[in-house]
Amino acid sequence: ETGDMAVLFLWILAFLVLGAVMGINLYALICLSDLQADLINPHDCAGRINKLVMPEIFAHAAAAGLMTLCGSWSMVLVNGPLIAWHVRQVGRNQHLADVTEIFNQLDKEKSVRVGKAMLYALVFLTAAYRGTERGVNMFLDPDEKAKMAEFFKDAVASSVHHF
């Protein structure tokens, strides 16, 4: 029981951390779009993005670590390539936006951010599902689970949802 509660807590924490990671990534994407629309200058754009690069990397790694503690090895496989890419970028000192090149690298940087947003969304939704699944399985006894299964089976079979 205590172990189940701990795993549920870890899934909720991973969900919240992933929400923050998605917010950081989308903020960077908005900054790049503002630069493209000439609403901010390259110096401000690079400064805003660079302030959040390391927090994004650490938060993403922390979320992956939390999911590992939950026993979700499939999420390790999903997150592993991006974490490895982040490590490579930091190791090569290519993780920060260069003020003098950000405008020239705009399309590439936006593509990277959109790809990361899709991965983060997939992982975020998976964490939400797995946390909900853990909570339901933890708080419902077998009789209640059977009743819920019957309820959803009847709901799918009914014609009420057809307009």
Short mmCIF file of N, CA and C in Angstrom, two decimals:
data_model
loop_
_atom_site.label_atom_id
_atom_site.label_comp_id
_atom_site.label_asym_id
_atom_site.label_seq_id
_atom_site.Cartn_x
_atom_site.Cartn_y
_atom_site.Cartn_z
N GLU A 1 0.83 -1.21 0.00
CA GLU A 1 0.00 0.00 0.00
C GLU A 1 0.87 1.26 0.00
N THR A 2 1.89 1.29 0.88
CA THR A 2 2.76 2.45 0.94
C THR A 2 3.54 2.61 -0.36
N GLY A 3 3.98 1.48 -0.94
CA GLY A 3 4.70 1.52 -2.21
C GLY A 3 3.82 2.04 -3.33
N ASP A 4 2.54 1.63 -3.34
CA ASP A 4 1.61 2.12 -4.36
C ASP A 4 1.41 3.63 -4.23
N MET A 5 1.29 4.10 -3.00
CA MET A 5 1.08 5.53 -2.77
C MET A 5 2.32 6.32 -3.21
N ALA A 6 3.51 5.77 -2.95
CA ALA A 6 4.75 6.43 -3.36
C ALA A 6 4.83 6.52 -4.88
N VAL A 7 4.48 5.45 -5.57
CA VAL A 7 4.52 5.46 -7.03
C VAL A 7 3.49 6.44 -7.59
N LEU A 8 2.30 6.48 -7.00
CA LEU A 8 1.30 7.46 -7.42
C LEU A 8 1.83 8.87 -7.25
N PHE A 9 2.46 9.14 -6.11
CA PHE A 9 3.05 10.46 -5.86
C PHE A 9 4.12 10.79 -6.90
N LEU A 10 4.95 9.81 -7.24
CA LEU A 10 6.00 10.03 -8.25
C LEU A 10 5.40 10.35 -9.61
N TRP A 11 4.30 9.64 -9.99
CA TRP A 11 3.65 9.93 -11.28
C TRP A 11 3.07 11.35 -11.28
N ILE A 12 2.46 11.75 -10.17
CA ILE A 12 1.91 13.11 -10.09
C ILE A 12 3.03 14.13 -10.18
N LEU A 13 4.13 13.89 -9.48
CA LEU A 13 5.27 14.80 -9.53
C LEU A 13 5.85 14.87 -10.95
N ALA A 14 5.98 13.72 -11.61
CA ALA A 14 6.48 13.70 -12.99
C ALA A 14 5.55 14.49 -13.91
N PHE A 15 4.25 14.34 -13.71
CA PHE A 15 3.26 15.08 -14.49
C PHE A 15 3.45 16.59 -14.32
N LEU A 16 3.64 17.03 -13.10
CA LEU A 16 3.82 18.46 -12.84
C LEU A 16 5.13 18.99 -13.42
N VAL A 17 6.19 18.22 -13.27
CA VAL A 17 7.49 18.63 -13.82
C VAL A 17 7.42 18.69 -15.35
N LEU A 18 6.77 17.71 -15.95
CA LEU A 18 6.62 17.72 -17.41
C LEU A 18 5.79 18.90 -17.88
N GLY A 19 4.80 19.30 -17.10
CA GLY A 19 4.03 20.51 -17.43
C GLY A 19 4.93 21.72 -17.46
N ALA A 20 5.84 21.83 -16.50
CA ALA A 20 6.79 22.94 -16.48
C ALA A 20 7.73 22.88 -17.69
N VAL A 21 8.19 21.68 -18.03
CA VAL A 21 9.08 21.51 -19.19
C VAL A 21 8.37 21.94 -20.47
N MET A 22 7.11 21.54 -20.61
CA MET A 22 6.35 21.95 -21.79
C MET A 22 6.18 23.46 -21.83
N GLY A 23 5.92 24.07 -20.68
CA GLY A 23 5.78 25.52 -20.62
C GLY A 23 7.05 26.24 -21.04
N ILE A 24 8.18 25.76 -20.56
CA ILE A 24 9.47 26.37 -20.93
C ILE A 24 9.69 26.25 -22.43
N ASN A 25 9.45 25.06 -22.98
CA ASN A 25 9.67 24.85 -24.40
C ASN A 25 8.73 25.71 -25.25
N LEU A 26 7.47 25.81 -24.85
CA LEU A 26 6.52 26.63 -25.61
C LEU A 26 6.86 28.12 -25.50
N TYR A 27 7.36 28.54 -24.34
CA TYR A 27 7.80 29.93 -24.19
C TYR A 27 8.94 30.24 -25.16
N ALA A 28 9.89 29.31 -25.28
CA ALA A 28 11.00 29.50 -26.22
C ALA A 28 10.48 29.55 -27.65
N LEU A 29 9.52 28.72 -27.96
CA LEU A 29 8.92 28.72 -29.30
C LEU A 29 8.21 30.05 -29.59
N ILE A 30 7.54 30.59 -28.59
CA ILE A 30 6.88 31.89 -28.75
C ILE A 30 7.93 32.99 -28.95
N CYS A 31 9.03 32.93 -28.21
CA CYS A 31 10.10 33.92 -28.39
C CYS A 31 10.65 33.87 -29.81
N LEU A 32 10.84 32.67 -30.34
CA LEU A 32 11.34 32.53 -31.71
C LEU A 32 10.33 33.06 -32.72
N SER A 33 9.06 32.82 -32.48
CA SER A 33 8.02 33.35 -33.37
C SER A 33 7.98 34.88 -33.30
N ASP A 34 8.15 35.42 -32.10
CA ASP A 34 8.21 36.88 -31.96
C ASP A 34 9.41 37.46 -32.69
N LEU A 35 10.54 36.76 -32.65
CA LEU A 35 11.72 37.22 -33.39
C LEU A 35 11.45 37.19 -34.89
N GLN A 36 10.82 36.13 -35.34
CA GLN A 36 10.52 36.01 -36.76
C GLN A 36 9.56 37.11 -37.21
N ALA A 37 8.63 37.48 -36.34
CA ALA A 37 7.67 38.55 -36.66
C ALA A 37 8.25 39.93 -36.38
N ASP A 38 9.51 39.99 -35.98
CA ASP A 38 10.21 41.24 -35.69
C ASP A 38 9.57 42.01 -34.53
N LEU A 39 9.06 41.27 -33.55
CA LEU A 39 8.48 41.90 -32.36
C LEU A 39 9.50 42.07 -31.25
N ILE A 40 10.58 41.28 -31.29
CA ILE A 40 11.69 41.45 -30.35
C ILE A 40 12.99 41.36 -31.13
N ASN A 41 14.06 41.86 -30.54
CA ASN A 41 15.35 41.82 -31.22
C ASN A 41 16.09 40.52 -30.87
N PRO A 42 17.10 40.17 -31.67
CA PRO A 42 17.82 38.91 -31.44
C PRO A 42 18.45 38.81 -30.05
N HIS A 43 18.95 39.92 -29.53
CA HIS A 43 19.58 39.90 -28.21
C HIS A 43 18.58 39.52 -27.13
N ASP A 44 17.39 40.13 -27.15
CA ASP A 44 16.36 39.80 -26.17
C ASP A 44 15.88 38.36 -26.32
N CYS A 45 15.71 37.93 -27.55
CA CYS A 45 15.25 36.56 -27.81
C CYS A 45 16.25 35.54 -27.27
N ALA A 46 17.51 35.72 -27.62
CA ALA A 46 18.55 34.79 -27.16
C ALA A 46 18.66 34.82 -25.64
N GLY A 47 18.57 35.99 -25.06
CA GLY A 47 18.66 36.09 -23.61
C GLY A 47 17.51 35.38 -22.90
N ARG A 48 16.31 35.54 -23.42
CA ARG A 48 15.14 34.88 -22.82
C ARG A 48 15.24 33.36 -22.94
N ILE A 49 15.65 32.89 -24.09
CA ILE A 49 15.76 31.44 -24.30
C ILE A 49 16.90 30.86 -23.47
N ASN A 50 18.05 31.53 -23.47
CA ASN A 50 19.22 31.00 -22.78
C ASN A 50 19.03 30.89 -21.27
N LYS A 51 18.21 31.77 -20.69
CA LYS A 51 17.95 31.70 -19.25
C LYS A 51 17.25 30.40 -18.88
N LEU A 52 16.52 29.82 -19.82
CA LEU A 52 15.69 28.65 -19.51
C LEU A 52 16.21 27.33 -20.08
N VAL A 53 17.33 27.36 -20.79
CA VAL A 53 17.84 26.14 -21.41
C VAL A 53 18.22 25.10 -20.35
N MET A 54 19.04 25.48 -19.39
CA MET A 54 19.48 24.51 -18.38
C MET A 54 18.33 24.07 -17.47
N PRO A 55 17.44 24.98 -17.04
CA PRO A 55 16.28 24.48 -16.28
C PRO A 55 15.44 23.47 -17.06
N GLU A 56 15.28 23.69 -18.36
CA GLU A 56 14.53 22.73 -19.18
C GLU A 56 15.23 21.38 -19.21
N ILE A 57 16.53 21.39 -19.41
CA ILE A 57 17.30 20.15 -19.49
C ILE A 57 17.24 19.40 -18.16
N PHE A 58 17.47 20.11 -17.05
CA PHE A 58 17.45 19.45 -15.74
C PHE A 58 16.05 18.94 -15.39
N ALA A 59 15.03 19.73 -15.69
CA ALA A 59 13.66 19.30 -15.38
C ALA A 59 13.27 18.08 -16.20
N HIS A 60 13.65 18.06 -17.47
CA HIS A 60 13.35 16.91 -18.31
C HIS A 60 14.05 15.66 -17.79
N ALA A 61 15.31 15.79 -17.41
CA ALA A 61 16.05 14.65 -16.86
C ALA A 61 15.43 14.20 -15.54
N ALA A 62 14.99 15.16 -14.72
CA ALA A 62 14.34 14.81 -13.45
C ALA A 62 13.04 14.06 -13.69
N ALA A 63 12.25 14.51 -14.66
CA ALA A 63 10.99 13.82 -14.98
C ALA A 63 11.27 12.40 -15.46
N ALA A 64 12.29 12.25 -16.30
CA ALA A 64 12.65 10.91 -16.77
C ALA A 64 13.11 10.04 -15.60
N GLY A 65 13.85 10.63 -14.68
CA GLY A 65 14.27 9.89 -13.48
C GLY A 65 13.09 9.47 -12.63
N LEU A 66 12.12 10.36 -12.47
CA LEU A 66 10.92 10.02 -11.70
C LEU A 66 10.17 8.85 -12.35
N MET A 67 10.07 8.90 -13.67
CA MET A 67 9.37 7.81 -14.37
C MET A 67 10.15 6.50 -14.26
N THR A 68 11.47 6.60 -14.18
CA THR A 68 12.28 5.40 -13.97
C THR A 68 12.00 4.82 -12.59
N LEU A 69 11.90 5.69 -11.59
CA LEU A 69 11.59 5.23 -10.24
C LEU A 69 10.20 4.59 -10.17
N CYS A 70 9.31 5.00 -11.07
CA CYS A 70 7.97 4.41 -11.14
C CYS A 70 8.00 3.04 -11.82
N GLY A 71 9.13 2.69 -12.41
CA GLY A 71 9.25 1.40 -13.08
C GLY A 71 8.85 1.45 -14.54
N SER A 72 8.74 2.63 -15.10
CA SER A 72 8.32 2.77 -16.50
C SER A 72 9.55 2.82 -17.41
N TRP A 73 10.05 1.66 -17.75
CA TRP A 73 11.25 1.59 -18.59
C TRP A 73 10.98 2.03 -20.02
N SER A 74 9.73 1.91 -20.47
CA SER A 74 9.41 2.38 -21.82
C SER A 74 9.60 3.89 -21.92
N MET A 75 9.31 4.61 -20.85
CA MET A 75 9.50 6.06 -20.87
C MET A 75 10.99 6.43 -20.86
N VAL A 76 11.81 5.56 -20.28
CA VAL A 76 13.26 5.77 -20.34
C VAL A 76 13.71 5.68 -21.79
N LEU A 77 13.17 4.70 -22.51
CA LEU A 77 13.53 4.54 -23.93
C LEU A 77 13.04 5.72 -24.77
N VAL A 78 11.87 6.26 -24.43
CA VAL A 78 11.33 7.39 -25.18
C VAL A 78 12.15 8.66 -24.90
N ASN A 79 12.49 8.88 -23.64
CA ASN A 79 13.20 10.09 -23.25
C ASN A 79 14.71 10.02 -23.47
N GLY A 80 15.25 8.82 -23.51
CA GLY A 80 16.70 8.65 -23.61
C GLY A 80 17.38 9.38 -24.75
N PRO A 81 16.86 9.28 -25.97
CA PRO A 81 17.53 9.97 -27.08
C PRO A 81 17.59 11.51 -26.90
N LEU A 82 16.53 12.09 -26.39
CA LEU A 82 16.55 13.55 -26.18
C LEU A 82 17.50 13.92 -25.06
N ILE A 83 17.54 13.13 -24.00
CA ILE A 83 18.49 13.41 -22.93
C ILE A 83 19.92 13.28 -23.45
N ALA A 84 20.19 12.26 -24.24
CA ALA A 84 21.52 12.09 -24.83
C ALA A 84 21.86 13.27 -25.74
N TRP A 85 20.89 13.74 -26.51
CA TRP A 85 21.12 14.89 -27.39
C TRP A 85 21.42 16.14 -26.55
N HIS A 86 20.67 16.32 -25.46
CA HIS A 86 20.93 17.47 -24.58
C HIS A 86 22.35 17.39 -24.00
N VAL A 87 22.75 16.21 -23.55
CA VAL A 87 24.09 16.03 -22.99
C VAL A 87 25.14 16.37 -24.06
N ARG A 88 24.92 15.90 -25.28
CA ARG A 88 25.86 16.19 -26.36
C ARG A 88 25.94 17.69 -26.65
N GLN A 89 24.77 18.34 -26.67
CA GLN A 89 24.74 19.78 -26.94
C GLN A 89 25.50 20.55 -25.85
N VAL A 90 25.28 20.19 -24.60
CA VAL A 90 25.98 20.86 -23.50
C VAL A 90 27.47 20.57 -23.57
N GLY A 91 27.84 19.32 -23.85
CA GLY A 91 29.25 18.93 -23.96
C GLY A 91 29.98 19.68 -25.06
N ARG A 92 29.29 19.97 -26.13
CA ARG A 92 29.88 20.72 -27.25
C ARG A 92 29.69 22.23 -27.12
N ASN A 93 29.08 22.63 -26.02
CA ASN A 93 28.78 24.04 -25.76
C ASN A 93 27.90 24.64 -26.87
N GLN A 94 26.94 23.84 -27.35
CA GLN A 94 26.03 24.28 -28.40
C GLN A 94 24.59 24.38 -27.89
N HIS A 95 24.41 24.39 -26.59
CA HIS A 95 23.07 24.39 -26.01
C HIS A 95 22.46 25.78 -25.90
N LEU A 96 23.27 26.82 -25.98
CA LEU A 96 22.76 28.18 -25.86
C LEU A 96 22.58 28.82 -27.24
N ALA A 97 21.59 29.69 -27.34
CA ALA A 97 21.35 30.40 -28.59
C ALA A 97 22.40 31.50 -28.74
N ASP A 98 23.01 31.56 -29.90
CA ASP A 98 24.02 32.58 -30.19
C ASP A 98 23.32 33.83 -30.71
N VAL A 99 23.56 34.95 -30.05
CA VAL A 99 22.89 36.20 -30.40
C VAL A 99 23.16 36.58 -31.85
N THR A 100 24.39 36.33 -32.31
CA THR A 100 24.74 36.73 -33.68
C THR A 100 24.20 35.79 -34.75
N GLU A 101 23.81 34.57 -34.36
CA GLU A 101 23.35 33.58 -35.33
C GLU A 101 21.89 33.19 -35.18
N ILE A 102 21.22 33.68 -34.15
CA ILE A 102 19.87 33.19 -33.86
C ILE A 102 18.90 33.47 -35.00
N PHE A 103 19.06 34.61 -35.65
CA PHE A 103 18.14 34.92 -36.75
C PHE A 103 18.39 33.98 -37.92
N ASN A 104 19.65 33.65 -38.19
CA ASN A 104 19.99 32.74 -39.29
C ASN A 104 19.57 31.30 -38.98
N GLN A 105 19.55 30.95 -37.69
CA GLN A 105 19.21 29.59 -37.27
C GLN A 105 17.73 29.45 -36.89
N LEU A 106 16.93 30.44 -37.21
CA LEU A 106 15.55 30.51 -36.74
C LEU A 106 14.72 29.29 -37.14
N ASP A 107 14.74 28.93 -38.42
CA ASP A 107 13.93 27.79 -38.88
C ASP A 107 14.38 26.49 -38.23
N LYS A 108 15.69 26.29 -38.14
CA LYS A 108 16.21 25.07 -37.50
C LYS A 108 15.82 25.03 -36.03
N GLU A 109 15.98 26.15 -35.34
CA GLU A 109 15.67 26.19 -33.91
C GLU A 109 14.17 25.97 -33.66
N LYS A 110 13.34 26.54 -34.52
CA LYS A 110 11.89 26.32 -34.37
C LYS A 110 11.54 24.86 -34.62
N SER A 111 12.16 24.24 -35.61
CA SER A 111 11.90 22.83 -35.89
C SER A 111 12.30 21.95 -34.71
N VAL A 112 13.44 22.24 -34.10
CA VAL A 112 13.89 21.49 -32.93
C VAL A 112 12.88 21.66 -31.80
N ARG A 113 12.43 22.89 -31.58
CA ARG A 113 11.48 23.16 -30.49
C ARG A 113 10.12 22.50 -30.74
N VAL A 114 9.68 22.46 -31.97
CA VAL A 114 8.41 21.80 -32.29
C VAL A 114 8.54 20.29 -32.07
N GLY A 115 9.66 19.71 -32.49
CA GLY A 115 9.90 18.29 -32.25
C GLY A 115 9.93 17.96 -30.77
N LYS A 116 10.61 18.81 -30.00
CA LYS A 116 10.66 18.60 -28.55
C LYS A 116 9.26 18.76 -27.95
N ALA A 117 8.48 19.70 -28.44
CA ALA A 117 7.12 19.90 -27.93
C ALA A 117 6.27 18.65 -28.15
N MET A 118 6.42 18.02 -29.32
CA MET A 118 5.65 16.80 -29.59
C MET A 118 6.07 15.67 -28.65
N LEU A 119 7.37 15.51 -28.43
CA LEU A 119 7.84 14.47 -27.51
C LEU A 119 7.35 14.77 -26.09
N TYR A 120 7.50 16.02 -25.66
CA TYR A 120 7.06 16.38 -24.31
C TYR A 120 5.55 16.14 -24.15
N ALA A 121 4.78 16.45 -25.17
CA ALA A 121 3.32 16.24 -25.09
C ALA A 121 3.01 14.75 -24.96
N LEU A 122 3.69 13.92 -25.73
CA LEU A 122 3.50 12.46 -25.64
C LEU A 122 3.82 11.96 -24.24
N VAL A 123 4.93 12.39 -23.70
CA VAL A 123 5.35 11.94 -22.37
C VAL A 123 4.41 12.50 -21.30
N PHE A 124 3.97 13.74 -21.47
CA PHE A 124 3.05 14.38 -20.53
C PHE A 124 1.73 13.62 -20.47
N LEU A 125 1.18 13.30 -21.63
CA LEU A 125 -0.08 12.56 -21.68
C LEU A 125 0.08 11.15 -21.12
N THR A 126 1.21 10.53 -21.38
CA THR A 126 1.48 9.20 -20.83
C THR A 126 1.56 9.26 -19.31
N ALA A 127 2.23 10.28 -18.79
CA ALA A 127 2.33 10.42 -17.33
C ALA A 127 0.94 10.66 -16.72
N ALA A 128 0.12 11.46 -17.39
CA ALA A 128 -1.24 11.69 -16.90
C ALA A 128 -2.03 10.39 -16.88
N TYR A 129 -1.94 9.63 -17.96
CA TYR A 129 -2.66 8.36 -18.04
C TYR A 129 -2.17 7.37 -16.98
N ARG A 130 -0.85 7.21 -16.89
CA ARG A 130 -0.29 6.23 -15.95
C ARG A 130 -0.57 6.61 -14.50
N GLY A 131 -0.53 7.90 -14.19
CA GLY A 131 -0.87 8.34 -12.85
C GLY A 131 -2.33 8.09 -12.52
N THR A 132 -3.19 8.38 -13.48
CA THR A 132 -4.63 8.13 -13.29
C THR A 132 -4.89 6.64 -13.14
N GLU A 133 -4.27 5.85 -13.99
CA GLU A 133 -4.43 4.40 -13.92
C GLU A 133 -3.97 3.87 -12.56
N ARG A 134 -2.84 4.36 -12.09
CA ARG A 134 -2.32 3.93 -10.78
C ARG A 134 -3.30 4.30 -9.67
N GLY A 135 -3.82 5.53 -9.73
CA GLY A 135 -4.77 5.98 -8.71
C GLY A 135 -6.04 5.16 -8.70
N VAL A 136 -6.60 4.90 -9.87
CA VAL A 136 -7.83 4.11 -9.97
C VAL A 136 -7.59 2.69 -9.45
N ASN A 137 -6.50 2.08 -9.89
CA ASN A 137 -6.21 0.72 -9.44
C ASN A 137 -5.91 0.65 -7.95
N MET A 138 -5.40 1.73 -7.41
CA MET A 138 -5.05 1.73 -6.00
C MET A 138 -6.28 1.92 -5.11
N PHE A 139 -7.23 2.75 -5.55
CA PHE A 139 -8.34 3.11 -4.69
C PHE A 139 -9.61 2.28 -4.90
N LEU A 140 -9.69 1.52 -5.99
CA LEU A 140 -10.87 0.69 -6.22
C LEU A 140 -10.57 -0.76 -5.88
N ASP A 141 -11.51 -1.40 -5.18
CA ASP A 141 -11.33 -2.82 -4.90
C ASP A 141 -11.82 -3.61 -6.12
N PRO A 142 -11.57 -4.92 -6.18
CA PRO A 142 -11.92 -5.71 -7.37
C PRO A 142 -13.41 -5.64 -7.75
N ASP A 143 -14.31 -5.60 -6.77
CA ASP A 143 -15.74 -5.51 -7.09
C ASP A 143 -16.06 -4.17 -7.77
N GLU A 144 -15.48 -3.09 -7.26
CA GLU A 144 -15.72 -1.77 -7.85
C GLU A 144 -15.14 -1.70 -9.26
N LYS A 145 -13.98 -2.32 -9.46
CA LYS A 145 -13.37 -2.35 -10.79
C LYS A 145 -14.27 -3.08 -11.78
N ALA A 146 -14.86 -4.20 -11.33
CA ALA A 146 -15.76 -4.97 -12.19
C ALA A 146 -16.99 -4.13 -12.54
N LYS A 147 -17.53 -3.40 -11.56
CA LYS A 147 -18.69 -2.54 -11.82
C LYS A 147 -18.34 -1.43 -12.81
N MET A 148 -17.16 -0.83 -12.65
CA MET A 148 -16.74 0.23 -13.57
C MET A 148 -16.53 -0.33 -14.98
N ALA A 149 -15.95 -1.51 -15.08
CA ALA A 149 -15.74 -2.14 -16.39
C ALA A 149 -17.07 -2.39 -17.07
N GLU A 150 -18.05 -2.87 -16.32
CA GLU A 150 -19.39 -3.12 -16.86
C GLU A 150 -20.04 -1.81 -17.30
N PHE A 151 -19.89 -0.77 -16.49
CA PHE A 151 -20.45 0.53 -16.81
C PHE A 151 -19.89 1.05 -18.14
N PHE A 152 -18.58 0.99 -18.30
CA PHE A 152 -17.97 1.50 -19.53
C PHE A 152 -18.30 0.61 -20.72
N LYS A 153 -18.43 -0.68 -20.50
CA LYS A 153 -18.81 -1.60 -21.56
C LYS A 153 -20.22 -1.27 -22.05
N ASP A 154 -21.15 -1.02 -21.12
CA ASP A 154 -22.52 -0.64 -21.46
C ASP A 154 -22.54 0.72 -22.16
N ALA A 155 -21.72 1.64 -21.69
CA ALA A 155 -21.69 2.98 -22.29
C ALA A 155 -21.22 2.93 -23.74
N VAL A 156 -20.24 2.11 -24.01
CA VAL A 156 -19.73 1.98 -25.38
C VAL A 156 -20.78 1.32 -26.27
N ALA A 157 -21.49 0.35 -25.73
CA ALA A 157 -22.48 -0.39 -26.52
C ALA A 157 -23.77 0.37 -26.75
N SER A 158 -24.06 1.36 -25.90
CA SER A 158 -25.33 2.09 -26.05
C SER A 158 -25.30 3.02 -27.26
N SER A 159 -26.49 3.37 -27.72
CA SER A 159 -26.57 4.26 -28.88
C SER A 159 -26.83 5.70 -28.46
N VAL A 160 -26.67 6.00 -27.19
CA VAL A 160 -26.93 7.36 -26.69
C VAL A 160 -25.96 8.36 -27.30
N HIS A 161 -24.72 7.96 -27.52
CA HIS A 161 -23.73 8.90 -28.02
C HIS A 161 -23.87 9.17 -29.53
N HIS A 162 -24.74 8.45 -30.21
CA HIS A 162 -24.96 8.70 -31.64
C HIS A 162 -26.08 9.73 -31.80
N PHE A 163 -25.77 10.80 -32.47
CA PHE A 163 -26.77 11.88 -32.63
C PHE A 163 -27.47 11.77 -33.95
#
